[in-house]
PDB file of C-alpha atoms in Angstrom:
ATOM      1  CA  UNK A 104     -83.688 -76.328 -46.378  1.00 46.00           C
ATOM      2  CA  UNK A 105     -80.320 -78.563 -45.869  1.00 45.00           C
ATOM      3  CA  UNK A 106     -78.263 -78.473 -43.063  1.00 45.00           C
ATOM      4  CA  UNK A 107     -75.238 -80.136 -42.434  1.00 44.00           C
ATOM      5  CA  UNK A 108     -75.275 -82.983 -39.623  1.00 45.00           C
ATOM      6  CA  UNK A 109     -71.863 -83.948 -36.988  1.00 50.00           C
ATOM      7  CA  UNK A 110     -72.157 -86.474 -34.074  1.00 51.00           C
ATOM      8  CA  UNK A 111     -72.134 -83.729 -31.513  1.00 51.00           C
ATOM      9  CA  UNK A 112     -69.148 -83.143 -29.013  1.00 47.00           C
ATOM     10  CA  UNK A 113     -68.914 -81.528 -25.422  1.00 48.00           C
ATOM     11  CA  UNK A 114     -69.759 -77.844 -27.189  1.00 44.00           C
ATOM     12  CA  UNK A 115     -72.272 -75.234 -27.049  1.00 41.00           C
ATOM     13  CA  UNK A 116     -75.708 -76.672 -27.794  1.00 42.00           C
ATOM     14  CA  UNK A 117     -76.925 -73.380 -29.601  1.00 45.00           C
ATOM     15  CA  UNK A 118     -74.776 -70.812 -30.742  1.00 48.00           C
ATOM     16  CA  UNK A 119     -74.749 -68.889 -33.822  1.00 49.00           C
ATOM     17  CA  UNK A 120     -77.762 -70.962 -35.464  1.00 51.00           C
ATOM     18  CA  UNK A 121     -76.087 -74.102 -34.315  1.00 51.00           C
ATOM     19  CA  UNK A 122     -78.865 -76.218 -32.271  1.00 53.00           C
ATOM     20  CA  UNK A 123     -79.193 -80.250 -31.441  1.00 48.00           C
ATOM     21  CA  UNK A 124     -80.987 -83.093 -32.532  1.00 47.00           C
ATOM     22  CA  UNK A 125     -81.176 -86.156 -30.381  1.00 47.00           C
ATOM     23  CA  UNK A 126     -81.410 -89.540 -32.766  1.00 51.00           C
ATOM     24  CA  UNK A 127     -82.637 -91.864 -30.104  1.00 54.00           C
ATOM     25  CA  UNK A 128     -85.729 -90.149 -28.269  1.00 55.00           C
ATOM     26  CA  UNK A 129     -86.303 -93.099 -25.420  1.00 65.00           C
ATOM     27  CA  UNK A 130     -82.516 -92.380 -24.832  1.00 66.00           C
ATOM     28  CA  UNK A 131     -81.192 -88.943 -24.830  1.00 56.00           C
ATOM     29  CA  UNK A 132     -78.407 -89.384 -23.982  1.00 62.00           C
ATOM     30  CA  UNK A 133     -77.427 -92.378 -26.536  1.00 63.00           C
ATOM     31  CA  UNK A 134     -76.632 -90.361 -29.584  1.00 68.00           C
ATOM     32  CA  UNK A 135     -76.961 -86.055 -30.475  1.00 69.00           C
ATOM     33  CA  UNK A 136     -75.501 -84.565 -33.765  1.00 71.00           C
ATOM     34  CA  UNK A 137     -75.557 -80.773 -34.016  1.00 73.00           C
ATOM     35  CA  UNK A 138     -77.186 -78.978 -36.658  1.00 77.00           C
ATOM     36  CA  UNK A 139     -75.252 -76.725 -38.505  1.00 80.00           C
ATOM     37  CA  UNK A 140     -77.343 -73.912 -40.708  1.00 85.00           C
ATOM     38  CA  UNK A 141     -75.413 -73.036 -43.680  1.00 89.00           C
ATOM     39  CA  UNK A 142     -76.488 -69.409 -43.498  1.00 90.00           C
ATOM     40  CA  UNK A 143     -75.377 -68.816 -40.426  1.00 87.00           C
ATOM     41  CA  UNK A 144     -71.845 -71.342 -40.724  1.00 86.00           C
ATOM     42  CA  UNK A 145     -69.328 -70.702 -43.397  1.00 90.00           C
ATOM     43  CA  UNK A 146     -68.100 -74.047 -42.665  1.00 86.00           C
ATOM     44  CA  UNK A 147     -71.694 -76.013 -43.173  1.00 88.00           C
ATOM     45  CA  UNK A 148     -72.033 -74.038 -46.042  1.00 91.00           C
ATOM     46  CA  UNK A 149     -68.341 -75.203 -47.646  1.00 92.00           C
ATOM     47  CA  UNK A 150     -69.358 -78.619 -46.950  1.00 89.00           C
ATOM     48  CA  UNK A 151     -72.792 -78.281 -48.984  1.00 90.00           C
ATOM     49  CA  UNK A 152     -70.750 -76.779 -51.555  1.00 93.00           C
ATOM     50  CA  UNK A 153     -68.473 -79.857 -51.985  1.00 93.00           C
ATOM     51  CA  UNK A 154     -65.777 -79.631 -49.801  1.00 92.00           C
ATOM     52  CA  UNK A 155     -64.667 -83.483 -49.220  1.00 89.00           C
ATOM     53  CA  UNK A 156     -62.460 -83.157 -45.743  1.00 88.00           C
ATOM     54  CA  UNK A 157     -61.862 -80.422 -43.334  1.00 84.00           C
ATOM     55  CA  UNK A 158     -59.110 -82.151 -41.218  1.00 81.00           C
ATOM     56  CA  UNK A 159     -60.370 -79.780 -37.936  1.00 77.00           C
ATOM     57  CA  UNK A 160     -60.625 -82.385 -34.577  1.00 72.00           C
ATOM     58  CA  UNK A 161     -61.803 -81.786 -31.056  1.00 68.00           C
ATOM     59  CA  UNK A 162     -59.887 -79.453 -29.656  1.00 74.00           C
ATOM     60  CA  UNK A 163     -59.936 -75.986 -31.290  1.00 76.00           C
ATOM     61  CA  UNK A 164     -57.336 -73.055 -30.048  1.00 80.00           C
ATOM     62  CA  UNK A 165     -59.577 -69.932 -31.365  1.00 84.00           C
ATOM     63  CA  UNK A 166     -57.195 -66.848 -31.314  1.00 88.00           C
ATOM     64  CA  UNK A 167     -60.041 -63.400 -31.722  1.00 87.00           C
ATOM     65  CA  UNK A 168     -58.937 -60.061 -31.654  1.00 86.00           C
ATOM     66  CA  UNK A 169     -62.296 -58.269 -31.356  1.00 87.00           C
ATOM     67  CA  UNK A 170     -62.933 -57.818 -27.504  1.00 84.00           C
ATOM     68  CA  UNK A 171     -66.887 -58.262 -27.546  1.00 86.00           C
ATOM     69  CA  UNK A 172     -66.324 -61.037 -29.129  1.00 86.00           C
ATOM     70  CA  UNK A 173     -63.440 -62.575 -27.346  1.00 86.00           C
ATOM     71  CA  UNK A 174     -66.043 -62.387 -24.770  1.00 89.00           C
ATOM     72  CA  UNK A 175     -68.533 -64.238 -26.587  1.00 86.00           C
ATOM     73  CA  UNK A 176     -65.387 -66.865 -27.251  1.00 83.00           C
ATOM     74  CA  UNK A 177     -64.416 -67.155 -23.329  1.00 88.00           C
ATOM     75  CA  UNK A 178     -68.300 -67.550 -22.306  1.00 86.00           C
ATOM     76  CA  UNK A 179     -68.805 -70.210 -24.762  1.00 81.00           C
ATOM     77  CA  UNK A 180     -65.358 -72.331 -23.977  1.00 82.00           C
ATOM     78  CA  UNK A 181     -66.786 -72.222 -20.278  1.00 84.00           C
ATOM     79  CA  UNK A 182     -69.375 -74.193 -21.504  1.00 79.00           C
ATOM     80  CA  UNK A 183     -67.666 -76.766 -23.393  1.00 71.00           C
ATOM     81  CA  UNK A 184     -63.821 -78.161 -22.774  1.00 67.00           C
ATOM     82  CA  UNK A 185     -62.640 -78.343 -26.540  1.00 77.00           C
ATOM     83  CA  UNK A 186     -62.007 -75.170 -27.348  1.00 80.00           C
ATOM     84  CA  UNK A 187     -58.732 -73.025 -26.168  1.00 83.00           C
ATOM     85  CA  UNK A 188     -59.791 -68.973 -26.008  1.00 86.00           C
ATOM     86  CA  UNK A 189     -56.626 -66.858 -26.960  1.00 88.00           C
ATOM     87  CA  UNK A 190     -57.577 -62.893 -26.978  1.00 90.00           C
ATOM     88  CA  UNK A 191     -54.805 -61.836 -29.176  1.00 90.00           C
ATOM     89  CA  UNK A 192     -54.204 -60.397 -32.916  1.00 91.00           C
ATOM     90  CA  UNK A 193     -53.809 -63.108 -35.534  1.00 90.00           C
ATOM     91  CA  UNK A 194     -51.632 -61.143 -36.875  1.00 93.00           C
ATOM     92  CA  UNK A 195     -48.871 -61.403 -34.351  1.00 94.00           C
ATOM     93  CA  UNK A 196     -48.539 -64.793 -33.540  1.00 92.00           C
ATOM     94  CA  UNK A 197     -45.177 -64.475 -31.892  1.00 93.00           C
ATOM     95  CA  UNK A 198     -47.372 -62.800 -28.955  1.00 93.00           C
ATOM     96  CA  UNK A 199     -49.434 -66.010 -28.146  1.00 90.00           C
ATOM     97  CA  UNK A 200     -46.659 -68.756 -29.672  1.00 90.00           C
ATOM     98  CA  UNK A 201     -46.246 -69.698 -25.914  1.00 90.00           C
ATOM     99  CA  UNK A 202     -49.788 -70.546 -25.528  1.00 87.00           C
ATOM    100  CA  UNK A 203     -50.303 -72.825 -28.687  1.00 85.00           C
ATOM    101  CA  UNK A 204     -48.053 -76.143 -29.783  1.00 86.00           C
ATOM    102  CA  UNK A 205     -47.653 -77.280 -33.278  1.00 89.00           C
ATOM    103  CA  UNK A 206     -51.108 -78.101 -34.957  1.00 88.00           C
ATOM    104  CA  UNK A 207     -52.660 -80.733 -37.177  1.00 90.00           C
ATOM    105  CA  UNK A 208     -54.909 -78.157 -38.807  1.00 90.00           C
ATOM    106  CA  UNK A 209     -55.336 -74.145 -39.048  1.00 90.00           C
ATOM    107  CA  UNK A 210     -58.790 -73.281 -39.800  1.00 89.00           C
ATOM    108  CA  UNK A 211     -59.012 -69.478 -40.986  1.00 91.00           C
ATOM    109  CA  UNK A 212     -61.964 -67.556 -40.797  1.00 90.00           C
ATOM    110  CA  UNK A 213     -60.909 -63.465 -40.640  1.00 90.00           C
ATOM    111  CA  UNK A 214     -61.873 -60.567 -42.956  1.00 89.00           C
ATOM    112  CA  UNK A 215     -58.758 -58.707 -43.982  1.00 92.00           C
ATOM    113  CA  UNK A 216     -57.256 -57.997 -46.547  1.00 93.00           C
ATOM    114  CA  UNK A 217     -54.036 -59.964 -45.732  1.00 94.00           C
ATOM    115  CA  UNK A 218     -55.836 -63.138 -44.870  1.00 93.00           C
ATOM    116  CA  UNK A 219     -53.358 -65.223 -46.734  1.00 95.00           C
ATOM    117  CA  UNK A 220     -50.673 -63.191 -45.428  1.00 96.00           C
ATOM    118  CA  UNK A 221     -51.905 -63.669 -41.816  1.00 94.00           C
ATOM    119  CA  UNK A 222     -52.683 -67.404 -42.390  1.00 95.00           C
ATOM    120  CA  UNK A 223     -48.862 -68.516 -43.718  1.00 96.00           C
ATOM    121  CA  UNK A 224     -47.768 -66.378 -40.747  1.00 95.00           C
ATOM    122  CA  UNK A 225     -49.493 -68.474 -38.358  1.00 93.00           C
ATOM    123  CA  UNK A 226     -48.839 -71.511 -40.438  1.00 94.00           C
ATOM    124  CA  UNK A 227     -44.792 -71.060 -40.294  1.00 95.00           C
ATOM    125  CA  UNK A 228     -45.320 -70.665 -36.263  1.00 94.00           C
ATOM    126  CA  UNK A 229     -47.625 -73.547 -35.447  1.00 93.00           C
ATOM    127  CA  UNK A 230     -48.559 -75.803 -38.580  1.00 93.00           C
ATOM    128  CA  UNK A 231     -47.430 -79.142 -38.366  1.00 93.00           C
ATOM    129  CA  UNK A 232     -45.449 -79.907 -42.082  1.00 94.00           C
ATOM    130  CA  UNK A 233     -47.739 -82.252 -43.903  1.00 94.00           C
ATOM    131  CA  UNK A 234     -50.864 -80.579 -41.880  1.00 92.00           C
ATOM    132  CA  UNK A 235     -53.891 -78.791 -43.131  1.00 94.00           C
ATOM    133  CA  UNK A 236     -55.663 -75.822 -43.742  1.00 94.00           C
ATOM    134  CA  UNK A 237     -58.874 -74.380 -44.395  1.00 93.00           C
ATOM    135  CA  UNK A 238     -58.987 -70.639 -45.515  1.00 94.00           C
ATOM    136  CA  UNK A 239     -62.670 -68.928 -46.323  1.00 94.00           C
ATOM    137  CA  UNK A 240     -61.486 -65.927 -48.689  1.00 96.00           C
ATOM    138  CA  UNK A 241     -64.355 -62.820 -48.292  1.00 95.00           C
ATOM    139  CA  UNK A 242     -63.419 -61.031 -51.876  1.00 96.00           C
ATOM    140  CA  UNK A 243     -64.926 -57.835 -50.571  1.00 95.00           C
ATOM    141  CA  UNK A 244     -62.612 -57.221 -47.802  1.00 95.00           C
ATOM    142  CA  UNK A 245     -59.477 -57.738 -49.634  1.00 96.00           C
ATOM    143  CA  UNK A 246     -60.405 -56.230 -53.262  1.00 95.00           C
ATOM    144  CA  UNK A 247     -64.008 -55.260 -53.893  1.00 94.00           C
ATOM    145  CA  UNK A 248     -63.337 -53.506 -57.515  1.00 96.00           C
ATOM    146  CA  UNK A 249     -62.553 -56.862 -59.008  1.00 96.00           C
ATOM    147  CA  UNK A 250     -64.742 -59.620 -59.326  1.00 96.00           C
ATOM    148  CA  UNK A 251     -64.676 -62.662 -56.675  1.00 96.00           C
ATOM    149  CA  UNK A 252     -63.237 -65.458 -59.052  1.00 97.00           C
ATOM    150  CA  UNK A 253     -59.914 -62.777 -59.675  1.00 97.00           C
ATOM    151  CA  UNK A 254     -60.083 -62.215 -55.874  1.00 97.00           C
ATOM    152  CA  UNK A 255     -59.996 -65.916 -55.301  1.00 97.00           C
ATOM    153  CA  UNK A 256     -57.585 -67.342 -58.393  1.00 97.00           C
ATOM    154  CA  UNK A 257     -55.136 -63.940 -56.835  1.00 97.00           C
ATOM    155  CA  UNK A 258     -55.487 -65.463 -52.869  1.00 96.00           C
ATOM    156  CA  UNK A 259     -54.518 -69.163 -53.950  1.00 97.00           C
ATOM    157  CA  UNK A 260     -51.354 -68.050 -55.707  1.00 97.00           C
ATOM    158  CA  UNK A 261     -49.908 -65.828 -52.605  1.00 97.00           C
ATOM    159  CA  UNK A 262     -51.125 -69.188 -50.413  1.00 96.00           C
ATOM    160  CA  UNK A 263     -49.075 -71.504 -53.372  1.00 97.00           C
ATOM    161  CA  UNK A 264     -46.390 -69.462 -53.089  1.00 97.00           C
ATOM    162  CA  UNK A 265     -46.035 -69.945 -49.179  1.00 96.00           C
ATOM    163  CA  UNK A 266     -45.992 -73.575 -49.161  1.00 96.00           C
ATOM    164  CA  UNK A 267     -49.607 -74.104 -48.990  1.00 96.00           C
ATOM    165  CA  UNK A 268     -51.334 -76.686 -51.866  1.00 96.00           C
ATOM    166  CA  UNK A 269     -54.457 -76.402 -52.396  1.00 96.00           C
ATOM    167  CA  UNK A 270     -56.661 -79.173 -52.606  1.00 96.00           C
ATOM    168  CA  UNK A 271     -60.098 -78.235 -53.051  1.00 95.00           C
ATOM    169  CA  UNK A 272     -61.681 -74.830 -53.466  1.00 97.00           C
ATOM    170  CA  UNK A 273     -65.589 -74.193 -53.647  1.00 96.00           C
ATOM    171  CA  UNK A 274     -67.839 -70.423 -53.886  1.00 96.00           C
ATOM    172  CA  UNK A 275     -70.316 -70.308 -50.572  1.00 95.00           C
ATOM    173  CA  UNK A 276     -72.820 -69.541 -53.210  1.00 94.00           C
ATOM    174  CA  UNK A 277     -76.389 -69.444 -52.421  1.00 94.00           C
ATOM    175  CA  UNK A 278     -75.363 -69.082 -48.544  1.00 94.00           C
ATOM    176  CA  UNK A 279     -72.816 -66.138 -48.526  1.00 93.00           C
ATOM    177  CA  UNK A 280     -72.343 -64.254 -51.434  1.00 95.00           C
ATOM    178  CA  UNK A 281     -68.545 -63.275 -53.131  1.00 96.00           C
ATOM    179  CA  UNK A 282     -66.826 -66.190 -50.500  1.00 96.00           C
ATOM    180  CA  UNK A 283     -65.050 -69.296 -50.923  1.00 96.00           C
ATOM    181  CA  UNK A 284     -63.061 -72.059 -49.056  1.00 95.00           C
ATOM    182  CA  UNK A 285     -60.088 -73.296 -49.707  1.00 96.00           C
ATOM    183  CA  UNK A 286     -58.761 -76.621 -48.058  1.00 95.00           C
ATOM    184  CA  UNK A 287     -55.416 -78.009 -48.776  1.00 95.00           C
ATOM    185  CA  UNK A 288     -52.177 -79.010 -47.307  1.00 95.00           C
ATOM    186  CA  UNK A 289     -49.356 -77.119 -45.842  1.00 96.00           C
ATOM    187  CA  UNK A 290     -45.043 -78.095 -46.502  1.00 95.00           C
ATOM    188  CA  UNK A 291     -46.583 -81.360 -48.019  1.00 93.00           C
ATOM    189  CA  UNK A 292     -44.380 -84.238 -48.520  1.00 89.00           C
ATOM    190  CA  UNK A 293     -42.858 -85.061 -52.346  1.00 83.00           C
ATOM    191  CA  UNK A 294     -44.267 -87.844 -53.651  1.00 77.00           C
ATOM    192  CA  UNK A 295     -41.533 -90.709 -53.789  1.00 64.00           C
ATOM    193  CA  UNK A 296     -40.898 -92.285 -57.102  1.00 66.00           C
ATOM    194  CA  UNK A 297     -41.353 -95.727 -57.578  1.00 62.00           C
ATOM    195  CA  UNK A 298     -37.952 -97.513 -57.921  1.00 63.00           C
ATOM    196  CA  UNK A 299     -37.880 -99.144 -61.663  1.00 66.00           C
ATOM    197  CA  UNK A 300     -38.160-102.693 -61.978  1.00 64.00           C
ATOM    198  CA  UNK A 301     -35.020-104.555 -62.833  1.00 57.00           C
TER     199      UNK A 301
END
């Protein structure tokens, strides 16, 4: 089986399938990466797929609307200092847009049907111009009578038309089945063109 391998920061040492492996055995404490199973990590899974760069850094603000698992989310930042628990509804940023600056990156990770929707929402409160995204579209919980690719090529055109460029997309295929993840950038610069020589 492959797993996906990153030098391991102050964060959980196992949750959901994630565990640690310690390079240097006489000294534990030298080097750990954390082991990320692509069955249990969408992420892992886009970056076994082909995904090049995912942009996300050390400190994560994780907005969760379920309660049980908001939960989950405060119990686990307890444990580790880079991530930011915000118990709120993605879909009303305005409600938690005193809690969060402007961001680098917004990684997306919700089953609804207005994903995009939800993500160029957030994006046009707290995503930095010339930042990045990361999206992972679930075709079954926006359209399930069409196939995935229609789902997908139907998602990146509503995130196009909201200022997001896509940059790389790739299916989850053999991990999850009917997902994919889009990475790209958000309000990107225009190119400048080269002046002409004289």
């Amino acid at each position: 089986m492959t797993f996906t391998l990153t030098q391991k920061v102050k964060i959980l040492a196992t949750h959901y399938g994630v565990s640690t492996l310690c390079v240097d055995q006489k000294n534990p404490s030298k080097v750990e990466y954390t082991v990320w199973n692509p069955f249990r990590s969408e992420l892992a899974a886009a970056i076994l797929g082909g995904v090049d760069e995912i942009w996300i850094t050390v400190v994560v603000c994780a907005v969760e609307f379920s309660h049980h698992s908001g939960r989950d989310l405060v119990n686990m930042a307890k444990k580790g200092t880079n991530v930011i628990p915000i118990i709120e509804d993605a879909r009303h940023p305005a409600k938690y847009r005193m809690l969060v600056g402007m961001v680098d990156v917004i990684f997306s990770d919700i089953a609804q049907p207005d994903q995009a929707r939800i993500l160029a929402l957030n994006a046009s409160y707290f995503l930095k111009a010339g930042g990045h995204f990361v999206i992972l579209i679930k075709a079954n919980c926006i359209d399930s009578t069409v196939p995935a690719e229609i789902v997908f090529s139907q998602e990146v055109k509503k995130l196009q038309a909201d200022q997001f460029k896509p940059f790389e997309q790739v299916t989850l295929e053999p991990f999850e089945r009917d997902h994919a993840c889009v990475v790209g950038g958000y309000r990107m610069p225009k190119k400048q063109k080269a002046a002409p020589a004289s």
